GROMACS .gro file of C-alpha atoms in nm:
model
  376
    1UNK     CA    1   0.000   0.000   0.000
    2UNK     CA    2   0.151   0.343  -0.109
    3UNK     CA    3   0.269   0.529   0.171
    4UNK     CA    4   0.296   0.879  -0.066
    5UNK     CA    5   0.106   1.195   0.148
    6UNK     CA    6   0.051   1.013   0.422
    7UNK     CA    7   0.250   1.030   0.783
    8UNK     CA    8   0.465   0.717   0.799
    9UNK     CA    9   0.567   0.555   1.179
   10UNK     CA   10   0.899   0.420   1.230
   11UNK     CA   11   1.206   0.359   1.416
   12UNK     CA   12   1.441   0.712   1.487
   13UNK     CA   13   1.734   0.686   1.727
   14UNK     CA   14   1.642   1.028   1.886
   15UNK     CA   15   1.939   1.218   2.097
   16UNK     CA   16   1.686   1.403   2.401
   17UNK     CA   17   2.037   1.570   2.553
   18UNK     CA   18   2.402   1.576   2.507
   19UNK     CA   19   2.555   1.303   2.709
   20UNK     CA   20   2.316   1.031   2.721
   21UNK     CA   21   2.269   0.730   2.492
   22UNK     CA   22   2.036   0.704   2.174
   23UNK     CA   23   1.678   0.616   2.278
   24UNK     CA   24   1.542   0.398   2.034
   25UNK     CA   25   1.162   0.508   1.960
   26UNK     CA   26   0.849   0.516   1.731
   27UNK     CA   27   0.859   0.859   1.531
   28UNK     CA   28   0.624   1.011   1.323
   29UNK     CA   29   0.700   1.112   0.950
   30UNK     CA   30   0.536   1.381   0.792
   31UNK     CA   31   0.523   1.395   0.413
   32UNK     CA   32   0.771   1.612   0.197
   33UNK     CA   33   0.635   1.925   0.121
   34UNK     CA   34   0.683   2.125  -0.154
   35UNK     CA   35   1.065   2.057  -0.285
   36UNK     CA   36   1.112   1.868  -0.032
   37UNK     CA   37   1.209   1.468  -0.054
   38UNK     CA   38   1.117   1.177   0.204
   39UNK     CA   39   1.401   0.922   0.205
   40UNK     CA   40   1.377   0.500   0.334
   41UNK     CA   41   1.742   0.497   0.447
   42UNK     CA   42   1.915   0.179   0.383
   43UNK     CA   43   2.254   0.194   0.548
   44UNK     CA   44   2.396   0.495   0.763
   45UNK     CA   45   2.729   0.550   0.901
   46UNK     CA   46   2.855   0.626   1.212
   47UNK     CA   47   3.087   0.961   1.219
   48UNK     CA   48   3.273   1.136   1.487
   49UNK     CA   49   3.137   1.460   1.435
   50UNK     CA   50   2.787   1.285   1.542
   51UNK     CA   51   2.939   1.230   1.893
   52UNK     CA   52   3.096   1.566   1.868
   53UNK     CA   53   2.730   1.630   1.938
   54UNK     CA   54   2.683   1.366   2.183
   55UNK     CA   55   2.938   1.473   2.405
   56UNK     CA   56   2.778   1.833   2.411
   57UNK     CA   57   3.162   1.986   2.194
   58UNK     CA   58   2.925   2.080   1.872
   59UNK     CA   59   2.634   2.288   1.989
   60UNK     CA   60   2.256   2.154   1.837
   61UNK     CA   61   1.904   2.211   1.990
   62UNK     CA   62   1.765   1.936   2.165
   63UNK     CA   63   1.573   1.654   2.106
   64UNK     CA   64   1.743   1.594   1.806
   65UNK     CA   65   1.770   1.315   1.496
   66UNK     CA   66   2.148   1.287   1.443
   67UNK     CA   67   2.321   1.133   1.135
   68UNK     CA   68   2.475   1.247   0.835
   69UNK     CA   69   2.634   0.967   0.630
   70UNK     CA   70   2.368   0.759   0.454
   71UNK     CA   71   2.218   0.543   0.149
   72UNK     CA   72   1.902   0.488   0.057
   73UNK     CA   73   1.550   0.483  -0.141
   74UNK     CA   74   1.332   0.765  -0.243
   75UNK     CA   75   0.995   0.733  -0.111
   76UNK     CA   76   0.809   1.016  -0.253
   77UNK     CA   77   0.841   1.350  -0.339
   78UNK     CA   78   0.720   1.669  -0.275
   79UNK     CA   79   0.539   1.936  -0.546
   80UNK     CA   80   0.783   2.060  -0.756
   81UNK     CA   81   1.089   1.797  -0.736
   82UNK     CA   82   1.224   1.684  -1.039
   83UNK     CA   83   1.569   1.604  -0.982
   84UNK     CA   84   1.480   1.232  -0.816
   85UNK     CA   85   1.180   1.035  -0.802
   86UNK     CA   86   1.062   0.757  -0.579
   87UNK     CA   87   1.270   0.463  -0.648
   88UNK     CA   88   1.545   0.629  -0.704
   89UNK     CA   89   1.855   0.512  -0.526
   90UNK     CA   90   2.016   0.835  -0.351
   91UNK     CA   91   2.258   0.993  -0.114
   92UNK     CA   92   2.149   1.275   0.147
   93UNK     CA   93   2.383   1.558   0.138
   94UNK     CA   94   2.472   1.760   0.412
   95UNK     CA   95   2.652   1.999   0.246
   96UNK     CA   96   2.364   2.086   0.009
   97UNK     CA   97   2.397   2.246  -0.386
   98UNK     CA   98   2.111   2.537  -0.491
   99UNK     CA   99   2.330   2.572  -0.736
  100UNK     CA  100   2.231   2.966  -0.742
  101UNK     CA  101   2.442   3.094  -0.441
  102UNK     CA  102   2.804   3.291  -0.404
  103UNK     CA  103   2.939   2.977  -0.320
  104UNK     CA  104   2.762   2.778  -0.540
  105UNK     CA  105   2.825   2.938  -0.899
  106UNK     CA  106   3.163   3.051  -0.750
  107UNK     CA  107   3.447   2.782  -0.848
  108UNK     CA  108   3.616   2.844  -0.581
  109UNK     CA  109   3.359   2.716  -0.355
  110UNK     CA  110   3.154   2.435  -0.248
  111UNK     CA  111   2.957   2.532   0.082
  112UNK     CA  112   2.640   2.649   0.004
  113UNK     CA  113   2.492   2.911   0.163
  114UNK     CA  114   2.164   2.707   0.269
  115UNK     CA  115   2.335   2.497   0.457
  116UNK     CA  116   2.278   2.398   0.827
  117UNK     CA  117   2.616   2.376   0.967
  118UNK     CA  118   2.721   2.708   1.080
  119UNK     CA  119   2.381   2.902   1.219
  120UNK     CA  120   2.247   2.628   1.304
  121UNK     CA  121   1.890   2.569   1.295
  122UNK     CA  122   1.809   2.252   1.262
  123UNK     CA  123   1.517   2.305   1.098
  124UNK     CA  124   1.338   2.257   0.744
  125UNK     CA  125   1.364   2.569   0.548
  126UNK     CA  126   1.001   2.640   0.626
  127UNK     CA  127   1.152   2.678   1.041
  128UNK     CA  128   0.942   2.345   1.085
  129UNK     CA  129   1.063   1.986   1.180
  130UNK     CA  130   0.900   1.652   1.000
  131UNK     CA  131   0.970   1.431   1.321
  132UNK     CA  132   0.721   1.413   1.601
  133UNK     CA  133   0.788   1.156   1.863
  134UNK     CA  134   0.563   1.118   2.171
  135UNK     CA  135   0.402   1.433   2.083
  136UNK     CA  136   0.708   1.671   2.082
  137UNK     CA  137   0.876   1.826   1.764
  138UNK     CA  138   1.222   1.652   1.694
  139UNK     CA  139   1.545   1.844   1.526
  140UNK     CA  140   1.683   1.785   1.209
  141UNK     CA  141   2.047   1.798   1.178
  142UNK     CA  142   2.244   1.946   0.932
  143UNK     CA  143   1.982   1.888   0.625
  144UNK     CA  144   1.979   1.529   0.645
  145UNK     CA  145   1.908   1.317   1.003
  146UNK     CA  146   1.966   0.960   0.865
  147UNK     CA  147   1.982   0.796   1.239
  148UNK     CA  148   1.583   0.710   1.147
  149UNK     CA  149   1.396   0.495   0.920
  150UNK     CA  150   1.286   0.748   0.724
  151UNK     CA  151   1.371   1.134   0.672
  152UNK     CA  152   1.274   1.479   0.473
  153UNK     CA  153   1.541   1.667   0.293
  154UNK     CA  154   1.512   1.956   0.124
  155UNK     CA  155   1.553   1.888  -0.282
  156UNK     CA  156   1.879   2.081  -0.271
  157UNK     CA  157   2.042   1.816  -0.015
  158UNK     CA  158   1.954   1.465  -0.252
  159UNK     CA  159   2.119   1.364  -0.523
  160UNK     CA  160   2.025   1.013  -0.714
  161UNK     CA  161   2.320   0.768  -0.742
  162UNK     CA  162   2.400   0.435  -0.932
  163UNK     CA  163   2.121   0.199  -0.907
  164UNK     CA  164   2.329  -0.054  -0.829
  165UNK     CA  165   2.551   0.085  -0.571
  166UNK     CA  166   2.593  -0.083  -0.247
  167UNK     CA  167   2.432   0.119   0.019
  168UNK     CA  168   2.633  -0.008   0.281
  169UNK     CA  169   2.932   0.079   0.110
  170UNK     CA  170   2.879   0.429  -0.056
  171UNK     CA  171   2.724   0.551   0.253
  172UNK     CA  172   3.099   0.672   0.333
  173UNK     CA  173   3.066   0.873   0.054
  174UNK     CA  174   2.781   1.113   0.207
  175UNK     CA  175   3.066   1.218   0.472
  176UNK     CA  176   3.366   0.993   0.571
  177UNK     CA  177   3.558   0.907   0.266
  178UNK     CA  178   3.462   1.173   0.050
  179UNK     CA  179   3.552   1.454   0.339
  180UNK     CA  180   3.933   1.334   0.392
  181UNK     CA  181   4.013   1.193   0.039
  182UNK     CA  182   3.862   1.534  -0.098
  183UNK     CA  183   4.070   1.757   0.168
  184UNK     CA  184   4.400   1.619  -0.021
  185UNK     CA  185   4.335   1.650  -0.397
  186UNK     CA  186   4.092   1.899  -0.374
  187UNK     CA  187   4.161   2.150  -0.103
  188UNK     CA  188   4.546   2.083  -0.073
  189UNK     CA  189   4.575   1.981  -0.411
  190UNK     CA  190   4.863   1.746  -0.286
  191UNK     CA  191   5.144   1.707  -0.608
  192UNK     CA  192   5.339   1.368  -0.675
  193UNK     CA  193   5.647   1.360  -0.517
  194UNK     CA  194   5.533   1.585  -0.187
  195UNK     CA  195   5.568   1.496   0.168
  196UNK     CA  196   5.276   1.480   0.383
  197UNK     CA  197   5.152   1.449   0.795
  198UNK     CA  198   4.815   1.325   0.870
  199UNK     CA  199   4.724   1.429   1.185
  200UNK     CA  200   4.457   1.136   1.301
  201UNK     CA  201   4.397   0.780   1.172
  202UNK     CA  202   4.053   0.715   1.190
  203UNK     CA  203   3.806   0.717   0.905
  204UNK     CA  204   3.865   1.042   0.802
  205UNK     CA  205   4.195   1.066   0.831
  206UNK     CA  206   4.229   0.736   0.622
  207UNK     CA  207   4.093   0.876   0.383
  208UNK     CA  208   4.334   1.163   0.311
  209UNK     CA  209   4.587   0.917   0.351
  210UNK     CA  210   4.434   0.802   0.016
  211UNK     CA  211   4.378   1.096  -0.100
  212UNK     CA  212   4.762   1.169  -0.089
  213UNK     CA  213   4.849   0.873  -0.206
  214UNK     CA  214   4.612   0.894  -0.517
  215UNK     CA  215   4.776   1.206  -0.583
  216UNK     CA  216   5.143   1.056  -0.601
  217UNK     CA  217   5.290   1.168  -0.245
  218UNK     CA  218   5.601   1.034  -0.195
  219UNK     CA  219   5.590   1.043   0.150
  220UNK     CA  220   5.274   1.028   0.419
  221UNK     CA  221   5.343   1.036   0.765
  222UNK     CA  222   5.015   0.901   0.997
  223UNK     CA  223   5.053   1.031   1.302
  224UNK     CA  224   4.793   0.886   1.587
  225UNK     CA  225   4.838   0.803   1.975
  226UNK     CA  226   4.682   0.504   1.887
  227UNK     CA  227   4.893   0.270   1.749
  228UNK     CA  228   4.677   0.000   1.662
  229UNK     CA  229   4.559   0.171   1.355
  230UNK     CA  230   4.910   0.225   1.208
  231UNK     CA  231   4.866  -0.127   1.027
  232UNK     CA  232   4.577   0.002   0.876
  233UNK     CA  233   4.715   0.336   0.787
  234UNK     CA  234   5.030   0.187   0.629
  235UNK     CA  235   4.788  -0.035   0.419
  236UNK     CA  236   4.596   0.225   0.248
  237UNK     CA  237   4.912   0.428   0.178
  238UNK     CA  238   5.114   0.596   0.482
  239UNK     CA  239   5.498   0.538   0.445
  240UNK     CA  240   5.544   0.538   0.798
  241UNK     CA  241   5.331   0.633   1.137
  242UNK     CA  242   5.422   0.799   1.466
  243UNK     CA  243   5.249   0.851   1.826
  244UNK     CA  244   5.336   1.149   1.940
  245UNK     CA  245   5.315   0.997   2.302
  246UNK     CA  246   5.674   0.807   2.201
  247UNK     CA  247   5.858   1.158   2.198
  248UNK     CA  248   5.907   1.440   2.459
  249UNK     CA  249   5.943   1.676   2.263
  250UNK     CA  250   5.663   1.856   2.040
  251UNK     CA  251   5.533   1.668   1.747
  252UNK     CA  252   5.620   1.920   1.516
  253UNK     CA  253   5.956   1.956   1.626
  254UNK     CA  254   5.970   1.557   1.538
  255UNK     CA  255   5.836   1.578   1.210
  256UNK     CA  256   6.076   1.874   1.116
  257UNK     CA  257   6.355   1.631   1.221
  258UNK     CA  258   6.213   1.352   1.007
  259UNK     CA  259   6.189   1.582   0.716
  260UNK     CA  260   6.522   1.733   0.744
  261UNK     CA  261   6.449   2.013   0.919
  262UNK     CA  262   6.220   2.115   0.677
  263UNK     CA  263   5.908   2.006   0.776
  264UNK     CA  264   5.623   1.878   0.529
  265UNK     CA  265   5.444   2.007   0.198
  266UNK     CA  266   5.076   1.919   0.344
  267UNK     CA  267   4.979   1.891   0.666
  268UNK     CA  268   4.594   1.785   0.769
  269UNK     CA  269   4.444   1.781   1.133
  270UNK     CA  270   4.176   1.512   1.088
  271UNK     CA  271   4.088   1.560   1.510
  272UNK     CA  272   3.906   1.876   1.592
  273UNK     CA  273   4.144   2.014   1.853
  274UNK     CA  274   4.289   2.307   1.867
  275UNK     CA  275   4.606   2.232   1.994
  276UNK     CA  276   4.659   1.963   1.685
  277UNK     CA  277   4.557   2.231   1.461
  278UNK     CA  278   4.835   2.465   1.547
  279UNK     CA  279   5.114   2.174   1.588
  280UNK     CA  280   5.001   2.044   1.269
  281UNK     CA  281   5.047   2.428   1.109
  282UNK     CA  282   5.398   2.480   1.288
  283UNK     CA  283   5.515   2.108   1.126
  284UNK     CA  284   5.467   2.240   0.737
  285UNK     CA  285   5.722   2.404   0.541
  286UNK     CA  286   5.778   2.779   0.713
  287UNK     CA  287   5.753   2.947   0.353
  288UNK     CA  288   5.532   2.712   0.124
  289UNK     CA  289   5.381   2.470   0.334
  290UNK     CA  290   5.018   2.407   0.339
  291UNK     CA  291   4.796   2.304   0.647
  292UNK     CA  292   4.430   2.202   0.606
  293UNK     CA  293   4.174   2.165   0.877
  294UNK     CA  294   3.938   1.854   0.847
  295UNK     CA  295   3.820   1.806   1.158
  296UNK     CA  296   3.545   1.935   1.305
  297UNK     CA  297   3.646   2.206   1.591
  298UNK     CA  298   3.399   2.203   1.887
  299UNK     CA  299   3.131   2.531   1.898
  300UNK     CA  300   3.325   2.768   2.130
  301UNK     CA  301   3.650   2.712   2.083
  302UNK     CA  302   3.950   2.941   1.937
  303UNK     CA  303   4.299   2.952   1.881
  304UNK     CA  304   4.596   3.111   1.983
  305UNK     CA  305   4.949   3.079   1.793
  306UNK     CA  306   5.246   3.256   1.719
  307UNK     CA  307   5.138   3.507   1.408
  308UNK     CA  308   5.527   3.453   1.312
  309UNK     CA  309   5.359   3.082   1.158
  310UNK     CA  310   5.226   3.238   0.886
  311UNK     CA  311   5.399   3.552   0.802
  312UNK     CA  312   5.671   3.324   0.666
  313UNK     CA  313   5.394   3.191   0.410
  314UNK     CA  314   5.275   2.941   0.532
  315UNK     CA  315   4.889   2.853   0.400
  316UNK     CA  316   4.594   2.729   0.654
  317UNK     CA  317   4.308   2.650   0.526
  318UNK     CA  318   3.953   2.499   0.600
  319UNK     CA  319   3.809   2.165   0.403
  320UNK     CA  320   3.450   2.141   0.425
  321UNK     CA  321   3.313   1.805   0.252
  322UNK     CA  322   3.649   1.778   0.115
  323UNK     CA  323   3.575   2.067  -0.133
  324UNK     CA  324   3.310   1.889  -0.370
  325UNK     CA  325   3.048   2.042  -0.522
  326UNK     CA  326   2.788   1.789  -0.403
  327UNK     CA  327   2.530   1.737  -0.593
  328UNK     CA  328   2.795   1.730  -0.928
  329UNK     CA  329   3.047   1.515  -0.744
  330UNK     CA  330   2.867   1.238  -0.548
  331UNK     CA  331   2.760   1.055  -0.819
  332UNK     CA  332   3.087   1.045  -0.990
  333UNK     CA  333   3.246   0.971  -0.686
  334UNK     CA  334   2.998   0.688  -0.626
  335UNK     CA  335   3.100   0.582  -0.989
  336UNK     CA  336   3.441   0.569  -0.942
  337UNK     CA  337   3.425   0.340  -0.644
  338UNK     CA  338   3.204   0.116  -0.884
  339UNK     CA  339   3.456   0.130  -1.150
  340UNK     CA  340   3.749   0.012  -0.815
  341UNK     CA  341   3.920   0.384  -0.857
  342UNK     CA  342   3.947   0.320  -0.501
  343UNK     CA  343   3.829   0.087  -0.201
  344UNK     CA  344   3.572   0.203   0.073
  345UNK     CA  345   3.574  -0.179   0.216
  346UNK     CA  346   3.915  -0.137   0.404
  347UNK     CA  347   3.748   0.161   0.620
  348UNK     CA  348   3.422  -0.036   0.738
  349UNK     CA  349   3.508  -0.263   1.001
  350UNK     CA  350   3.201  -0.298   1.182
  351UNK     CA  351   2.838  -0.403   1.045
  352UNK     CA  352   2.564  -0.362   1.291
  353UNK     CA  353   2.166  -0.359   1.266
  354UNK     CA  354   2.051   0.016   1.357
  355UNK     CA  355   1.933  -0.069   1.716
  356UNK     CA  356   2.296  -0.137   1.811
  357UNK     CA  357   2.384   0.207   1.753
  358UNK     CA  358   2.498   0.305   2.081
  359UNK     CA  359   2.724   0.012   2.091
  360UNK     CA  360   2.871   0.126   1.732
  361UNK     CA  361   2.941   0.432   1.951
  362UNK     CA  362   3.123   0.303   2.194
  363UNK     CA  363   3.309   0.101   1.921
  364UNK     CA  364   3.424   0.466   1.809
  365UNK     CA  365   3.493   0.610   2.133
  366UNK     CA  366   3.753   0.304   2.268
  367UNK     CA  367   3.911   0.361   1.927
  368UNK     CA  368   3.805  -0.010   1.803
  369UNK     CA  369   3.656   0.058   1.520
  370UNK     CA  370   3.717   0.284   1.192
  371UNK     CA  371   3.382   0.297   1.022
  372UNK     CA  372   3.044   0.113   1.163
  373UNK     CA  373   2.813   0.055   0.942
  374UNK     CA  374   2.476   0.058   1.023
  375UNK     CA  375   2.217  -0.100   0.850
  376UNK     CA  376   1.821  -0.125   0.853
   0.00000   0.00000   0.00000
């Protein structure tokens, strides 16, 4: 029986407040509305800027749908949508496309100025929610909420991939994978030959340890107090890895050593501290090194550091999404993992059905696991 205009019930992992676990409950669907686009997710990932939230670091109003990084089936459509249709297998995008802002039409640019991430509202575009559970209105987060069963997105934040994708695999490409292997060839534009540091080894950071070594680095330093992903990290391309807990001195005094004094071409904080940030600006060349900053930084932070860093020349820079256009780049980028240009299997290493999540949590926050998967 066609579920198109009507209110759909169905399982949500709703967030009530920062530092509790996922309640699993019945939510209440309302159908797109005009441009809008309800989604049957298949397969969602679990991301570390999700428990940035958790933990209370990113700031979101509460109760809240979290989850960013998903696969899945259109259900139906709102007036006016043309660009999918239901059936059509797609990716939620959190970093939408209108295609008609500064940002947009500039191509310099890829964060669109309707997205959700810095002013956060957490709201359609209408400053309504689609989730009701137990009579109260539920947050969205950042245009997409894929922790649920079913979601809205605005038409702007969908884009329809390869039918034959695997969900459970090109989920990584809604966040993970495409945010770190984008921050090198994109953002950093990394050259063959260069030297690189990769500050953080989990999925992210994996992935612009691909990223460099797609783009022909010669040398990719991982760099991660937790050694147990150094196999991992040396698999998918790093030359060598390092825990900064093995030296007493600064890490970016070591990596200046290691690179004769020098220090490296790219560097890329893949954590979302501040102190790593500046370390991993001090440990790139002083005239024409390049820093870029993946991770996400909690709300209220800022930093401090010696201005001397970058009078020299040094570059720091942001990567959002790993500078991709979305809505023009995450179907090629879903084709190019069908046509093997590069493997998303090595960074999943946990499958589990959706009411596991908070274990898959936990999984992330003892540093077990790289990607969990989570699947409907």
């Amino acid at each position: 029986m066609s579920t198109s205009g009507k209110v759909i019930k169905c399982k949500a992992a709703i967030s009530w407040e920062p530092k509790k676990p996922f309640s699993i409950e019945e939510v209440e669907v309302a159908p797109p509305k005009a441009h809008e686009v309800r989604i049957k997710i298949l397969a969602t990932g679990i991301c570390r800027s999700d428990d940035h939230v958790m933990s209370g670091a990113l700031t979101v109003p509460f109760p809240i749908i979290l989850g960013h990084e998903a696969a899945g089936i259109v259900e139906s459509v709102g007036e006016g949508v043309t660009c999918v249709k239901p059936g059509d297998k797609v990716i939620p995008l959190f970093v939408p496309q209108c295609g008609e802002c500064s940002s947009c039409i500039s191509s310099k640019g890829n964060l669109c100025t309707t997205n959700d991430i810095g002013a956060v509202r957490s709201l359609m575009k209408d400053g309504t929610t689609r989730f009701t559970c137990k009579g109260k209105q539920i947050h969205q987060f950042i245009s997409t909420s894929t922790f649920t069963e079913y979601t809205v997105v605005h038409e702007t934040a969908v884009v329809k991939i390869d039918a034959g994708a695997p969900p459970e695999k090109v989920c990584l490409i809604g966040c993970g994978f495409s945010t770190g292997y984008g921050a090198a060839v994109n953002t950093a534009k990394v050259e063959r030959g260069s030297t690189c540091a990769v500050f953080g080894l989990g999925g992210v950071g994996l992935s612009v340890v691909m990223g460099c070594k797609a783009a022909g680095a010669s040398r990719i330093i991982g760099i991660d107090i937790n050694k147990d992903k150094f196999a991992k990290a040396k698999e998918l391309g790093a030359t060598e890895c390092i825990n900064p807990q093995d030296f007493t001195k600064p890490i970016e005094d070591v990596l200046k050593e290691l690179t004769g004094g020098n220090g490296v071409d790219y560097s890329f904080e893949v954590i979302g501290r501040t102190d790593t940030m500046t370390a991993a600006l001090a440990s790139c060349h002083m005239n024409y090194g390049m820093s870029v900053i993946v991770g996400v930084p909690p709300s209220a932070s800022k930093i401090t550091y010696p201005a001397m860093l970058l009078f020299t020349g040094r570059t720091w820079k942001g990567s959002i999404f790993g500078g991709w256009k979305s809505k023009d780049s995450v179907p090629k980028l879903v084709a190019d993992y069908m046509g093997k240009k590069f493997n998303l299997d090595a960074l999943i290493t946990h499958t589990l059905p959706f009411d596991k999540i908070n274990e898959g949590f936990e999984l992330l926050r003892e540093g077990k696991s790289i990607r969990t998967v989570l699947l409907f």
